[in-house]
Amino acid sequence: MEIPENVRKRLSIPAEEHFFAGHTACQGCGASLGIRYVLKAYGRKTIFVIPACCSTIIAGPWPYTALDANLFHTAFETTGAVISGIEAALKARGIKVKGDDGVMVVGWAGDGGTADIGLQALSGFLERGHDAVYIMYDNEAYMNTGIQRSSSTPYGAWTTNTPGGKRHFLEKRHKKKVIDIVIAHEVPYAATASVAFPEDFIRKLKKARKVEGPAFIQLFAPCPTGWRSPTDKSIELARLAVQTAYFPLFEYENGKYKINMPSPKKEPKPIEEYLKLQGRFKYMTKEDIEYLQSWVLREWEKLKKLAEVFG
Amino acid sequence: MAEYKPIRKVVSGNYAAAYAAKHARVQVVAAYPITPQTSIIEKIAEFIANGEADIQYVPVESEHSAMAACIGASAAGARAFTATSAQGLALMHEMLHWASGARLPVVMVDVNRAMAPPWSVWDDQTDSLAQRDTGWMQFYAENNQEVYDGVLMAFKIAETVNLPAMVVESAFILSHTYDVVEMIPQELVDEFLPPRKPLYDLADFSQPFSVGALGGPNDYYEFRYKIAKAMEDAVKVIKDVGKEFGERFGRDYSEMIEKGYVDDADFVFMGMGSLMGTVKEAVDLLRKEGYKVGYAKVRWFRPFPKEELREIAESVKGIAVLDRNYSFGQEGILFNESKGVLYNTDARPIIKNYIVGLGGRDFTVGDVRAIAENMKKVIEAGKLDREVEWYHLKR
């Protein structure tokens, strides 16, 4: 559908497409939307580094690529290290990186490749201060491998290795707070984003382009296949995750916190609204939901406090 | 071409490697410290700190990341270098496959060190030989001069065939032992080793491309064949580059196996790396005493010098293969490879495996003499007493 001129002018999302039709993502895939927005923000002078994950497949098998940018496929745990090496090579060759017209080096890895096996390389990349952007697309499990838990899988969620059953479910741990680990490195810029709020995401991508040193964005990207949710509900789910404060959008910039959505003044919606749309939470009892609700609100209060004190 | 006047410096094997990396004008060095490799990277860091070299140095958080960063750098068009030892090399293993699979001419120095446990920091070739099937070329240096020369040649060869290369030196025996090394003036190195022309360049945006995507059963096979072919082609490139090196700088490396006294020898000692220095010394002495012995020093283990080995086998009655390494459940690795090469030939000299010097156990001229005695008896008897002998074993 052609977007009318007057509407297009109001949108801050660039109209040009650098993500080709014909990619092989599942219906309703949040990650594929994420790639599309990153390329809209950065254009084709971008070097993507993708480890083993859904996006390896989404981009297409040899000799195809769905990305209108250069793409290096790498081993699972190496995203942080490979983008470090690429940035070093560009600098050694006198090629401009970042800024308005420089080459963008983008690490694009899932939650497993970031929160688990790739955490060490991510940490190295962050503390050494390379001029690249690392985007963790968070669909809360090892989706490409067949929906196994990652340390980013939330409390109560069914996965194939933390199944729910007649007695109960196995996933008893809360989601690992990767963004807090990132911020502990005193990076210049870190943010959360959601595919349900593309303008906010693109604004953050553009900000990440301008900062000197490493930038990190944790992008919330629903996976209908793994979440056992209807394929047309992905955006609604991503929006509800923000509105319930389960996945609040915020930025950390040179020591300062800023909450974007939901507003700190607004009461978050009950978590149950978000949970009930997904098959992966169907094993949760009323008590489980109450327990998760209390955790979400506690974390939300913590974030509000941070924004208040370090805003 | 400017006249070649070598610059003589007394340096350790590790410093020889560092100078060679500098003279090769490496652009990115990513490395993690591990004994006894550390002084290579320390020296390179010193060059950078003093403004003597313009290198992007990435002090990574593990060897796995060191190789990953070198792979990223090389894919983005830079000349990339690293160095490691033993456990560090083992940690890199996964990424060694990635470098060759993505056809990236990364050059690495491995300081041969024994694998733990028990902990050992001393010389042993099992670490590098365990990387046999990763698609890396492997050059074994006998002395500090060969470390220096090897690194320069490795870059030229690697960048010609688009495969990574490893230059291997012995822990402490070379890495920390000082010797005179003839270095080449920078402008002559530049003539020998011009700037790299990458096979592909992630910083070239004229047409989008991807590297390393999923290759189905219909494509994967051909990718492997291309690597196999490149490794095969490397034999000629190695000989040509070795010859060119000899013509320019007086040290000829056109033979993948360096030979001595082979033509009229009853048997030869075959081995790799610094232990061959001891062997060469011993063979000189044994010759004076009337032993008809020779030596065959394998410089390149990958690609394996099959033809040269077959030629040697045609003229001798026996080959004593000295392995400072061991493949459990089988035998010494060089022995294993050599036997395989000779199976489909008419030349079938007696070939016996001596496991020596594991974990840095001393290997002396006296040991070579004792092995010569044993080998002589084997040849006189016309049959093996045993196929594999753990030479130093305390019984």
PDB file of N, CA, C and O in Angstrom, chain A residues 158 162-170 172 282-285 288:
ATOM      1  N   TRP A 158       7.117 -21.743  28.983  1.00  0.00           N
ATOM      2  CA  TRP A 158       7.364 -23.066  28.412  1.00  0.00           C
ATOM      3  C   TRP A 158       8.440 -22.940  27.334  1.00  0.00           C
ATOM      4  O   TRP A 158       8.435 -22.009  26.522  1.00  0.00           O
ATOM      5  N   THR A 162      12.436 -26.622  29.011  1.00  0.00           N
ATOM      6  CA  THR A 162      11.811 -26.274  30.294  1.00  0.00           C
ATOM      7  C   THR A 162      10.298 -26.386  30.078  1.00  0.00           C
ATOM      8  O   THR A 162       9.578 -25.388  30.118  1.00  0.00           O
ATOM      9  N   PRO A 163       9.832 -27.615  29.840  1.00  0.00           N
ATOM     10  CA  PRO A 163       8.422 -27.761  29.481  1.00  0.00           C
ATOM     11  C   PRO A 163       7.491 -27.506  30.668  1.00  0.00           C
ATOM     12  O   PRO A 163       7.921 -27.536  31.822  1.00  0.00           O
ATOM     13  N   GLY A 164       6.233 -27.234  30.346  1.00  0.00           N
ATOM     14  CA  GLY A 164       5.190 -27.237  31.353  1.00  0.00           C
ATOM     15  C   GLY A 164       4.510 -28.589  31.282  1.00  0.00           C
ATOM     16  O   GLY A 164       4.446 -29.189  30.204  1.00  0.00           O
ATOM     17  N   GLY A 165       4.047 -29.064  32.411  1.00  0.00           N
ATOM     18  CA  GLY A 165       3.409 -30.379  32.391  1.00  0.00           C
ATOM     19  C   GLY A 165       2.262 -30.447  33.372  1.00  0.00           C
ATOM     20  O   GLY A 165       1.805 -29.403  33.870  1.00  0.00           O
ATOM     21  N   LYS A 166       1.861 -31.661  33.666  1.00  0.00           N
ATOM     22  CA  LYS A 166       0.715 -31.855  34.563  1.00  0.00           C
ATOM     23  C   LYS A 166       0.979 -31.261  35.945  1.00  0.00           C
ATOM     24  O   LYS A 166       0.109 -30.712  36.584  1.00  0.00           O
ATOM     25  N   ARG A 167       2.246 -31.421  36.401  1.00  0.00           N
ATOM     26  CA  ARG A 167       2.539 -30.939  37.758  1.00  0.00           C
ATOM     27  C   ARG A 167       2.845 -29.455  37.776  1.00  0.00           C
ATOM     28  O   ARG A 167       2.316 -28.715  38.573  1.00  0.00           O
ATOM     29  N   HIS A 168       3.744 -29.028  36.880  1.00  0.00           N
ATOM     30  CA  HIS A 168       4.074 -27.600  36.855  1.00  0.00           C
ATOM     31  C   HIS A 168       5.005 -27.337  35.672  1.00  0.00           C
ATOM     32  O   HIS A 168       5.201 -28.192  34.826  1.00  0.00           O
ATOM     33  N   PHE A 169       5.625 -26.142  35.676  1.00  0.00           N
ATOM     34  CA  PHE A 169       6.601 -25.815  34.630  1.00  0.00           C
ATOM     35  C   PHE A 169       8.001 -25.788  35.243  1.00  0.00           C
ATOM     36  O   PHE A 169       8.152 -25.682  36.464  1.00  0.00           O
ATOM     37  N   LEU A 170       9.011 -25.896  34.389  1.00  0.00           N
ATOM     38  CA  LEU A 170      10.381 -26.004  34.899  1.00  0.00           C
ATOM     39  C   LEU A 170      11.113 -24.665  34.991  1.00  0.00           C
ATOM     40  O   LEU A 170      12.104 -24.555  35.692  1.00  0.00           O
ATOM     41  N   LYS A 172      11.983 -21.583  36.425  1.00  0.00           N
ATOM     42  CA  LYS A 172      11.719 -20.910  37.698  1.00  0.00           C
ATOM     43  C   LYS A 172      12.565 -19.656  37.885  1.00  0.00           C
ATOM     44  O   LYS A 172      12.540 -19.037  38.935  1.00  0.00           O
ATOM     45  N   LYS A 282       0.800 -20.858  29.527  1.00  0.00           N
ATOM     46  CA  LYS A 282      -0.504 -21.437  29.920  1.00  0.00           C
ATOM     47  C   LYS A 282      -0.403 -22.349  31.150  1.00  0.00           C
ATOM     48  O   LYS A 282      -1.413 -22.704  31.726  1.00  0.00           O
ATOM     49  N   TYR A 283       0.796 -22.706  31.516  1.00  0.00           N
ATOM     50  CA  TYR A 283       0.936 -23.574  32.693  1.00  0.00           C
ATOM     51  C   TYR A 283       0.972 -22.776  33.987  1.00  0.00           C
ATOM     52  O   TYR A 283       1.075 -23.339  35.067  1.00  0.00           O
ATOM     53  N   MET A 284       0.951 -21.453  33.887  1.00  0.00           N
ATOM     54  CA  MET A 284       1.060 -20.632  35.095  1.00  0.00           C
ATOM     55  C   MET A 284      -0.262 -20.587  35.846  1.00  0.00           C
ATOM     56  O   MET A 284      -1.327 -20.398  35.244  1.00  0.00           O
ATOM     57  N   THR A 285      -0.183 -20.751  37.164  1.00  0.00           N
ATOM     58  CA  THR A 285      -1.373 -20.624  38.003  1.00  0.00           C
ATOM     59  C   THR A 285      -1.577 -19.151  38.357  1.00  0.00           C
ATOM     60  O   THR A 285      -0.722 -18.310  38.049  1.00  0.00           O
ATOM     61  N   ASP A 288       1.302 -17.992  40.337  1.00  0.00           N
ATOM     62  CA  ASP A 288       2.502 -17.747  39.512  1.00  0.00           C
ATOM     63  C   ASP A 288       2.428 -16.365  38.866  1.00  0.00           C
ATOM     64  O   ASP A 288       3.415 -15.625  38.823  1.00  0.00           O
TER      65      ASP A 288
END
